[in-house]
Amino acid sequence: MVPSMGIWTIPILSDGQFCPICLEKFTSPRQLPCLHSFCEHCLRDYITTIARSTEISSNDFLCPVCSAVTKPANRDKPLGEWASLFPNNPFLVGKVDRFCEVCLNSSGKSAKRAKKFCVVCEECLCDVCAVCHQNMKISKGHQIITIEEFDNDPENRIKRKRLSEGFGCLEHDNDNIKFYCRSHEIACCATCSFLHHKACEDVLELQHNIPCLLKEINAQKVSKQLDDLKGKLKKFVEINKEIIGILRSQVDNIPTEIRDLRIKVNAVLDKTEKKAKLEGNRIYEEWLIRKQEQNKKCQSLANAIGNSQALLNTVSQYGSDTQKFLVTSKTTKLLHWYTDQVREKFEKLDNIKIRLELDRKMNAALSKDDVGLVKIECQEEVKDLQCISLMIPLQKRTVELSKVIVLKSTGEEKPMYVGMVHLSDGYLLLADYNNKTCCMYDSSYNLITSCILNGQPNDMCLIGNNQVAITIPVTKASVHPGPLHHRRTYSPNQIYTSRC
């Protein structure tokens, strides 16, 4: 039976009589181009289940043993018929139970186990085909013996050898391999030699050139090279095992290092925890009051809207036409005011983040009584609802070159841009490291203006609506000259700069 698990573990068998999938004797063995053979039904189940779930493309699958990419002879056929398109393994005929050659030659028909042998036609036959063979006028007088009689007869050794010779063409299942193309180093049938190797200059007939070809190939040399490759792979596995052992010991040592580090860290963090907690609670209480006040105003506005709606519904149901007109007219005016109030509240909706910011020299402070500088920072951030649709995962995305832009520089040095920001009005802002400048370009990438910075910038990012932060490693100070208010011209006093 074929395993139904999601992961297939294929053993390497030393005895060629058993299928690597079902671990039983072959039945109707099919051979893949990589020379691995499987029962036809096992291969069919494998293709239609596990292999297709880990496919490389829609037209191939991986060999269960060596993971070689395997393509069927006819990709247009359904998956259930792919296994029958591969040729039978002729070498297995003498090792395992033989199968009826008539059934094998019947397209799409699974072979039955052979019970008889025709001495004249030199064919293995099942019981059904043997009866048909004897009933046919052309083969009525042929001698039919059992497979056991055929195997035990020393005079039929040559005929038994014939049964294990010959390869079928992968593209033309009914044709045997008869030619060898030296140009492409491939064996082929007569049809393939005519269709694909007609222009090749050195196509040999195997029957008359096998001794010469065997000398050229030198099977012993190839076998030695294969042994060398296996030895290298064995060495590779041994090295990997050593690496795994080292990694294991390093990983096992991590808890000890962490334990020692935790003792030091806990001592200093316990002191800062109380301070950080008090500061965080203070900020929380402030924002709690503000948010509750906002909610009260929203609830009052919602009550007013509800009252207007209730009055409108009552008048619409019970009032006179004059009352309906007056109330509806008044409610319509209020509707515009309500709309403006709701829009204003959403525009002012702020998202508050309270985070713990540690001093960058925390490691140096671990050996001291004080951890270092710990600051509780409250960062106000306005939600940009338009950006939500752009927050999509990056998996399975590719990046391609869209366009090449040639920009004009104002400095004497060759520019090196270390930061770029697209502004909301379509303008482009670039930070030039070599020339210590910040340049602005319009939507057509024409230079509009530039300003000289106090140092060489390291990076640039957008922190708000037309507000840009530029990192300049000059002094140990943090400056905040002010936001960018203008949309067309910029000066150093209108740029957030952080020197570190």
Coordinates of C-alpha atoms in Angstrom, one line a residue:
M1 CA 0.0 0.0 0.0
V2 CA 1.1 3.5 -0.7
P3 CA 1.6 5.7 2.4
S4 CA -1.0 8.4 3.0
M5 CA 1.2 10.6 5.1
G6 CA 2.1 14.1 4.0
I7 CA 5.9 13.4 4.1
W8 CA 7.3 10.5 2.0
T9 CA 10.4 8.7 3.4
I10 CA 11.8 6.5 0.6
P11 CA 14.4 3.9 1.8
I12 CA 17.4 2.9 -0.4
L13 CA 17.0 -0.8 -1.2
S14 CA 19.9 -3.1 -2.0
D15 CA 17.6 -5.7 -3.6
G16 CA 16.3 -4.6 -6.9
Q17 CA 13.2 -6.8 -6.6
F18 CA 11.2 -4.5 -4.4
C19 CA 9.5 -1.2 -5.0
P20 CA 11.0 1.7 -2.9
I21 CA 7.4 3.0 -2.2
C22 CA 5.3 0.0 -1.2
L23 CA 8.4 -2.2 -0.2
E24 CA 6.8 -5.2 -2.0
K25 CA 7.8 -7.0 -5.2
F26 CA 7.4 -5.0 -8.4
T27 CA 4.1 -5.1 -10.2
S28 CA 4.1 -3.6 -13.7
P29 CA 7.4 -1.7 -12.9
R30 CA 7.8 1.7 -14.6
Q31 CA 11.2 3.4 -15.0
L32 CA 11.8 7.1 -14.7
P33 CA 14.5 8.9 -16.7
C34 CA 16.7 8.9 -13.6
L35 CA 16.6 5.1 -13.8
H36 CA 14.6 4.6 -10.6
S37 CA 11.7 2.2 -11.0
F38 CA 8.4 1.9 -9.1
C39 CA 5.2 -0.1 -9.4
E40 CA 2.9 1.6 -11.8
H41 CA 0.1 2.0 -9.2
C42 CA 2.5 3.3 -6.6
L43 CA 3.9 5.8 -9.0
R44 CA 0.4 6.9 -10.0
D45 CA -0.6 7.4 -6.4
Y46 CA 2.6 9.3 -5.7
I47 CA 2.1 11.7 -8.6
T48 CA -1.5 12.4 -7.8
T49 CA -1.0 13.0 -4.1
I50 CA 2.3 14.0 -2.5
A51 CA 4.4 15.0 -5.5
R52 CA 1.8 17.4 -6.8
S53 CA 1.6 19.2 -3.4
T54 CA 5.4 20.0 -3.7
E55 CA 5.5 20.5 -7.4
I56 CA 8.2 22.6 -9.2
S57 CA 5.8 23.4 -12.0
S58 CA 2.5 22.2 -13.4
N59 CA 4.3 20.0 -15.9
D60 CA 6.7 17.9 -13.8
F61 CA 7.3 16.2 -10.5
L62 CA 10.2 15.0 -8.3
C63 CA 11.5 11.4 -8.2
P64 CA 10.6 9.9 -4.9
V65 CA 14.2 8.6 -4.4
C66 CA 16.6 11.2 -5.8
S67 CA 14.2 14.2 -6.2
A68 CA 15.2 14.6 -9.8
V69 CA 12.8 16.8 -11.8
T70 CA 10.8 14.3 -14.0
K71 CA 8.7 15.3 -17.0
P72 CA 6.1 12.9 -18.5
A73 CA 6.1 12.0 -22.2
N74 CA 2.8 13.7 -22.7
R75 CA 2.0 16.6 -20.3
D76 CA -1.5 17.0 -21.7
K77 CA -2.6 13.6 -20.3
P78 CA -4.4 13.6 -16.9
L79 CA -2.2 13.1 -13.8
G80 CA -3.7 9.6 -13.3
E81 CA -2.2 8.5 -16.7
W82 CA 1.3 9.9 -16.3
A83 CA 2.6 6.7 -14.6
S84 CA 1.6 4.5 -17.6
L85 CA 3.5 6.8 -20.0
F86 CA 6.9 5.8 -18.6
P87 CA 8.5 2.7 -20.1
N88 CA 8.8 -0.7 -18.3
N89 CA 12.1 -1.5 -16.7
P90 CA 13.5 -4.4 -18.9
F91 CA 16.2 -5.3 -16.3
L92 CA 13.5 -6.3 -13.8
V93 CA 12.1 -9.0 -16.0
G94 CA 14.6 -11.6 -15.0
K95 CA 14.6 -10.6 -11.3
V96 CA 11.0 -10.3 -10.5
D97 CA 7.8 -11.9 -11.6
R98 CA 7.4 -11.6 -15.4
F99 CA 4.5 -9.9 -16.9
C100 CA 2.5 -10.5 -20.1
E101 CA 4.2 -8.8 -23.0
V102 CA 0.9 -8.5 -24.9
C103 CA -0.6 -6.6 -22.0
L104 CA 2.5 -4.4 -21.7
N105 CA 2.3 -3.5 -25.4
S106 CA -1.4 -2.6 -25.1
S107 CA -1.6 1.2 -24.6
G108 CA -3.1 2.2 -21.2
K109 CA -3.5 -1.4 -20.1
S110 CA -1.9 -2.7 -16.9
A111 CA 0.1 -5.9 -17.4
K112 CA -0.9 -9.2 -15.8
R113 CA 1.6 -11.7 -14.3
A114 CA 2.9 -14.0 -17.0
K115 CA 2.2 -17.8 -16.6
K116 CA 3.1 -19.1 -20.1
F117 CA 5.8 -18.6 -22.6
C118 CA 5.6 -19.0 -26.4
V119 CA 8.8 -20.7 -27.7
V120 CA 8.2 -19.5 -31.3
C121 CA 7.3 -15.9 -30.6
E122 CA 9.6 -15.7 -27.6
E123 CA 6.9 -13.8 -25.6
C124 CA 5.7 -14.1 -22.0
L125 CA 1.9 -14.5 -21.8
C126 CA -0.7 -14.4 -19.1
D127 CA -3.4 -17.2 -19.0
V128 CA -5.9 -15.1 -21.0
C129 CA -3.5 -14.0 -23.7
A130 CA -2.1 -17.6 -23.9
V131 CA -5.6 -18.9 -24.7
C132 CA -6.1 -16.2 -27.3
H133 CA -2.6 -16.9 -28.7
Q134 CA -3.4 -20.6 -29.3
N135 CA -6.8 -19.7 -30.8
M136 CA -5.4 -17.3 -33.4
K137 CA -4.9 -18.9 -36.8
I138 CA -1.4 -17.5 -37.3
S139 CA -0.1 -18.8 -33.9
K140 CA -2.3 -21.9 -33.4
G141 CA 0.5 -24.3 -33.7
H142 CA 3.1 -22.5 -31.5
Q143 CA 4.6 -24.4 -28.6
I144 CA 3.4 -22.9 -25.3
I145 CA 5.2 -23.8 -22.1
T146 CA 5.0 -22.6 -18.5
I147 CA 7.4 -20.0 -17.1
E148 CA 8.8 -22.5 -14.7
E149 CA 9.6 -24.9 -17.6
F150 CA 11.2 -22.0 -19.4
D151 CA 13.4 -21.0 -16.5
N152 CA 14.5 -24.5 -15.7
D153 CA 15.5 -25.3 -19.3
P154 CA 19.2 -24.6 -19.8
E155 CA 18.7 -24.4 -23.6
N156 CA 16.6 -21.3 -23.2
R157 CA 19.2 -19.2 -21.4
I158 CA 19.8 -17.1 -24.5
K159 CA 16.0 -16.5 -24.8
R160 CA 15.9 -15.5 -21.1
K161 CA 18.7 -13.1 -21.8
R162 CA 16.7 -11.5 -24.6
L163 CA 13.9 -10.8 -22.2
S164 CA 16.1 -8.6 -20.0
E165 CA 17.7 -6.6 -23.0
G166 CA 16.5 -3.5 -24.7
F167 CA 15.3 -0.2 -23.5
G168 CA 12.1 1.5 -24.6
C169 CA 12.1 5.0 -25.9
L170 CA 10.8 7.5 -23.3
E171 CA 9.0 9.5 -26.0
H172 CA 7.9 6.6 -28.2
D173 CA 7.0 3.8 -25.8
N174 CA 6.5 1.2 -28.5
D175 CA 10.0 1.7 -30.0
N176 CA 13.3 0.3 -28.7
I177 CA 16.5 2.2 -28.4
K178 CA 18.6 1.5 -31.5
F179 CA 20.8 4.5 -32.2
Y180 CA 23.3 6.7 -30.3
C181 CA 24.0 10.3 -31.2
R182 CA 27.5 11.3 -30.3
S183 CA 26.8 15.0 -30.8
H184 CA 24.2 15.1 -28.1
E185 CA 25.5 12.0 -26.2
I186 CA 22.0 10.5 -26.1
A187 CA 20.5 7.1 -27.1
C188 CA 17.3 7.2 -29.1
C189 CA 14.9 5.2 -31.2
A190 CA 14.6 5.3 -35.0
T191 CA 11.8 7.8 -34.8
C192 CA 13.8 10.2 -32.5
S193 CA 16.9 9.8 -34.7
F194 CA 14.8 11.0 -37.7
L195 CA 12.9 13.8 -36.0
H196 CA 15.6 15.2 -33.6
H197 CA 19.0 14.1 -34.9
K198 CA 18.6 14.2 -38.6
A199 CA 21.1 17.0 -38.9
C200 CA 23.6 15.4 -36.6
E201 CA 26.8 14.1 -38.3
D202 CA 27.6 11.2 -35.9
V203 CA 24.6 9.0 -35.3
L204 CA 25.6 5.3 -34.8
E205 CA 23.5 2.2 -34.8
L206 CA 23.9 0.5 -31.5
Q207 CA 23.8 -3.1 -32.8
H208 CA 27.0 -2.7 -34.7
N209 CA 28.9 -0.1 -32.6
I210 CA 28.4 -1.3 -29.0
P211 CA 31.9 -2.7 -28.5
C212 CA 33.5 0.6 -29.8
L213 CA 31.1 2.7 -27.7
L214 CA 31.8 0.7 -24.6
K215 CA 35.6 1.4 -25.0
E216 CA 34.9 5.1 -25.3
I217 CA 32.7 5.2 -22.3
N218 CA 34.9 3.2 -20.0
A219 CA 32.4 2.0 -17.4
Q220 CA 35.1 1.2 -14.8
K221 CA 36.4 4.8 -14.9
V222 CA 32.8 6.2 -14.6
S223 CA 32.2 3.8 -11.7
K224 CA 35.4 5.0 -10.0
Q225 CA 34.3 8.6 -10.4
L226 CA 31.0 7.8 -8.9
D227 CA 32.8 6.2 -6.0
D228 CA 34.8 9.4 -5.6
L229 CA 31.6 11.5 -5.5
K230 CA 30.0 9.2 -2.9
G231 CA 33.2 9.5 -0.8
K232 CA 33.0 13.3 -1.0
L233 CA 29.3 13.2 0.0
K234 CA 30.2 11.0 2.9
K235 CA 32.9 13.4 4.0
F236 CA 30.4 16.2 3.6
V237 CA 28.0 14.4 5.9
E238 CA 30.7 13.8 8.5
I239 CA 31.7 17.5 8.5
N240 CA 28.1 18.5 8.9
K241 CA 27.7 16.1 11.8
E242 CA 30.8 17.8 13.5
I243 CA 29.3 21.2 12.8
I244 CA 25.9 20.1 14.3
G245 CA 27.7 18.8 17.4
I246 CA 29.5 22.2 17.8
L247 CA 26.3 24.0 17.3
R248 CA 24.5 21.8 19.9
S249 CA 27.2 22.6 22.5
Q250 CA 27.0 26.3 21.8
V251 CA 23.3 26.3 22.1
D252 CA 23.4 24.3 25.3
N253 CA 25.8 26.9 26.7
I254 CA 23.5 29.8 26.0
P255 CA 21.2 29.2 29.1
T256 CA 24.3 29.4 31.4
E257 CA 25.4 32.7 29.8
I258 CA 21.8 34.0 29.9
R259 CA 21.6 33.0 33.6
D260 CA 24.7 34.9 34.5
L261 CA 23.5 37.9 32.5
R262 CA 20.1 37.8 34.0
I263 CA 21.5 38.1 37.6
K264 CA 23.3 41.3 36.6
V265 CA 20.5 42.7 34.6
N266 CA 17.8 42.0 37.2
A267 CA 19.7 43.9 39.8
V268 CA 19.7 47.1 37.9
L269 CA 16.3 46.7 36.1
D270 CA 14.5 46.3 39.5
K271 CA 15.6 49.8 40.4
T272 CA 14.5 51.3 37.1
E273 CA 11.2 49.4 36.9
K274 CA 9.6 51.4 39.7
K275 CA 10.6 54.7 38.1
A276 CA 9.4 53.7 34.7
K277 CA 6.1 52.3 36.1
L278 CA 5.4 55.6 38.0
E279 CA 6.1 57.7 34.9
G280 CA 4.0 55.4 32.7
N281 CA 1.1 55.6 35.1
R282 CA 1.3 59.4 35.2
I283 CA 1.2 59.6 31.4
Y284 CA -1.6 57.1 31.3
E285 CA -3.7 59.1 33.8
E286 CA -3.3 62.2 31.8
W287 CA -4.4 60.6 28.5
L288 CA -7.2 58.7 30.3
I289 CA -8.7 62.0 31.3
R290 CA -8.3 63.5 27.8
K291 CA -9.8 60.4 26.1
Q292 CA -12.7 60.3 28.6
E293 CA -13.5 63.9 27.9
Q294 CA -13.4 63.3 24.2
N295 CA -15.8 60.4 24.7
K296 CA -18.2 62.5 26.7
K297 CA -18.3 65.1 23.9
C298 CA -18.9 62.4 21.3
Q299 CA -21.7 60.9 23.4
S300 CA -23.3 64.4 23.7
L301 CA -23.1 64.9 20.0
A302 CA -24.6 61.4 19.4
N303 CA -27.5 62.2 21.8
A304 CA -28.2 65.5 19.9
I305 CA -28.2 63.6 16.6
G306 CA -30.5 61.0 18.1
N307 CA -32.9 63.7 19.3
S308 CA -33.0 65.3 15.9
Q309 CA -33.6 62.0 14.3
A310 CA -36.4 61.1 16.7
L311 CA -38.1 64.5 16.1
L312 CA -37.8 64.1 12.4
N313 CA -39.4 60.6 12.5
T314 CA -42.2 61.8 14.8
V315 CA -43.1 64.8 12.6
S316 CA -42.9 62.7 9.5
Q317 CA -45.4 60.2 11.0
Y318 CA -47.9 62.5 12.8
G319 CA -47.2 66.1 11.9
S320 CA -48.8 68.3 9.3
D321 CA -47.2 69.2 6.0
T322 CA -46.1 72.5 7.4
Q323 CA -44.5 70.9 10.4
K324 CA -42.8 68.3 8.2
F325 CA -41.3 71.0 6.0
L326 CA -40.1 73.2 8.9
V327 CA -38.6 70.3 10.9
T328 CA -37.0 68.7 7.8
S329 CA -35.5 72.0 6.8
K330 CA -34.0 72.6 10.2
T331 CA -32.7 69.0 10.5
T332 CA -31.0 69.4 7.1
K333 CA -29.1 72.4 8.3
L334 CA -28.2 70.6 11.5
L335 CA -27.0 67.6 9.4
H336 CA -24.3 69.7 7.8
W337 CA -23.1 70.9 11.2
Y338 CA -23.2 67.3 12.6
T339 CA -21.2 66.1 9.6
D340 CA -18.5 68.8 10.1
Q341 CA -18.3 67.9 13.8
V342 CA -17.9 64.2 13.2
R343 CA -15.3 64.8 10.5
E344 CA -13.4 67.1 12.8
K345 CA -13.3 64.6 15.6
F346 CA -11.9 61.9 13.3
E347 CA -9.3 64.3 11.9
K348 CA -8.1 65.0 15.4
L349 CA -8.1 61.4 16.5
D350 CA -4.6 60.7 17.8
N351 CA -3.0 57.4 18.4
I352 CA -0.8 57.4 21.6
K353 CA 2.2 55.1 22.1
I354 CA 3.9 54.8 25.4
R355 CA 7.2 53.0 25.1
L356 CA 10.3 52.4 27.2
E357 CA 13.4 54.0 25.7
L358 CA 16.7 52.7 27.1
D359 CA 20.1 54.4 27.0
R360 CA 22.3 53.1 24.2
K361 CA 25.1 52.4 26.6
M362 CA 23.1 49.9 28.6
N363 CA 25.8 47.3 28.4
A364 CA 28.3 49.6 30.1
A365 CA 25.9 50.4 32.8
L366 CA 25.4 46.7 33.8
S367 CA 28.5 46.8 35.9
K368 CA 27.3 49.9 37.8
D369 CA 24.6 50.6 40.3
D370 CA 22.5 52.5 37.7
V371 CA 21.4 50.9 34.5
G372 CA 21.8 54.2 32.6
L373 CA 19.5 56.7 31.2
V374 CA 15.9 55.5 31.0
K375 CA 13.3 57.8 29.4
I376 CA 9.6 57.3 29.1
E377 CA 8.6 58.9 25.8
C378 CA 5.1 59.7 24.8
Q379 CA 4.9 59.9 21.0
E380 CA 1.7 61.3 19.5
E381 CA 0.9 59.9 16.1
V382 CA -2.0 60.9 13.8
K383 CA -3.6 57.9 12.1
D384 CA -3.4 58.0 8.3
L385 CA -6.4 55.9 7.3
Q386 CA -5.4 56.1 3.6
C387 CA -2.2 54.1 4.3
I388 CA -4.1 51.0 5.6
S389 CA -4.8 49.7 2.1
L390 CA -1.0 49.9 1.4
M391 CA -0.1 47.6 4.3
I392 CA 0.1 44.3 2.4
P393 CA 2.5 41.4 3.0
L394 CA 5.8 41.3 1.1
Q395 CA 5.8 37.5 0.6
K396 CA 6.1 36.4 -3.0
R397 CA 6.7 39.9 -4.3
T398 CA 9.4 40.7 -6.8
V399 CA 11.2 44.0 -7.4
E400 CA 11.9 45.2 -10.9
L401 CA 13.7 48.3 -12.3
S402 CA 10.9 50.7 -13.2
K403 CA 12.8 53.7 -14.4
V404 CA 16.2 55.4 -14.4
I405 CA 16.3 59.1 -13.2
V406 CA 19.1 61.5 -14.0
L407 CA 19.2 64.3 -11.4
K408 CA 21.2 67.5 -11.5
S409 CA 23.4 68.3 -8.5
T410 CA 24.4 71.8 -7.2
G411 CA 27.6 70.7 -5.4
E412 CA 31.1 70.5 -6.6
E413 CA 31.7 66.9 -5.4
K414 CA 30.1 63.9 -7.1
P415 CA 26.8 63.4 -5.2
M416 CA 26.2 60.4 -3.0
Y417 CA 22.5 60.3 -2.0
V418 CA 22.0 58.6 1.4
G419 CA 18.3 59.4 1.8
M420 CA 15.3 60.0 -0.3
V421 CA 11.7 61.1 0.6
H422 CA 8.6 61.5 -1.6
L423 CA 6.5 64.4 -0.3
S424 CA 2.7 64.5 -0.5
D425 CA 2.7 67.2 -3.2
G426 CA 4.7 65.0 -5.6
Y427 CA 8.1 66.6 -4.8
L428 CA 11.3 64.6 -4.2
L429 CA 13.7 65.4 -1.4
L430 CA 17.3 64.0 -1.4
A431 CA 20.1 64.1 1.1
D432 CA 23.6 64.4 -0.5
Y433 CA 26.3 63.1 1.7
N434 CA 29.3 64.4 -0.2
N435 CA 28.1 67.9 -0.7
K436 CA 26.3 68.3 2.7
T437 CA 23.1 69.4 1.0
C438 CA 19.4 68.7 0.9
C439 CA 18.0 69.1 -2.6
M440 CA 14.4 69.3 -3.8
Y441 CA 13.1 68.2 -7.2
D442 CA 9.7 68.6 -8.7
S443 CA 7.5 65.8 -10.2
S444 CA 9.6 66.1 -13.5
Y445 CA 12.8 65.7 -11.5
N446 CA 14.0 69.2 -12.1
L447 CA 16.0 70.8 -9.4
I448 CA 13.9 73.4 -7.5
T449 CA 16.0 74.4 -4.5
S450 CA 18.7 73.2 -2.1
C451 CA 20.1 74.0 1.3
I452 CA 23.4 73.5 3.0
L453 CA 23.4 71.2 6.0
N454 CA 25.6 71.6 9.1
G455 CA 27.2 68.2 8.5
Q456 CA 27.3 65.1 6.2
P457 CA 23.9 63.4 6.4
N458 CA 23.6 59.7 7.1
D459 CA 19.9 59.1 6.5
M460 CA 16.5 60.8 5.9
C461 CA 12.9 59.8 6.6
L462 CA 9.5 61.3 6.5
I463 CA 8.0 61.9 10.0
G464 CA 4.8 63.8 9.2
N465 CA 3.0 65.8 6.6
N466 CA 5.9 67.4 4.8
Q467 CA 8.1 67.0 7.8
V468 CA 11.5 65.3 7.3
A469 CA 14.1 64.0 9.8
I470 CA 17.8 63.9 8.7
T471 CA 20.5 62.2 10.8
I472 CA 23.9 64.0 10.9
P473 CA 26.7 62.4 13.0
V474 CA 28.5 65.6 14.2
T475 CA 28.2 66.2 17.9
K476 CA 26.7 64.4 20.9
A477 CA 23.5 66.6 20.8
S478 CA 20.0 66.4 19.7
V479 CA 18.5 69.4 18.1
H480 CA 14.9 70.2 17.0
P481 CA 15.0 73.4 15.0
G482 CA 11.3 73.1 13.9
P483 CA 9.0 71.5 11.4
L484 CA 8.8 72.1 7.6
H485 CA 6.0 74.6 7.0
H486 CA 6.6 75.5 3.4
R487 CA 5.9 73.1 0.5
R488 CA 8.1 74.7 -2.2
T489 CA 11.3 76.0 -0.4
Y490 CA 13.2 74.6 2.5
S491 CA 16.0 75.9 4.8
P492 CA 18.0 74.2 7.5
N493 CA 15.7 75.8 10.2
Q494 CA 12.8 74.0 8.7
I495 CA 14.2 70.5 8.9
Y496 CA 14.3 68.1 11.8
T497 CA 17.9 67.2 12.3
S498 CA 19.3 64.6 14.8
R499 CA 23.0 64.7 15.4
C500 CA 24.5 61.6 17.1

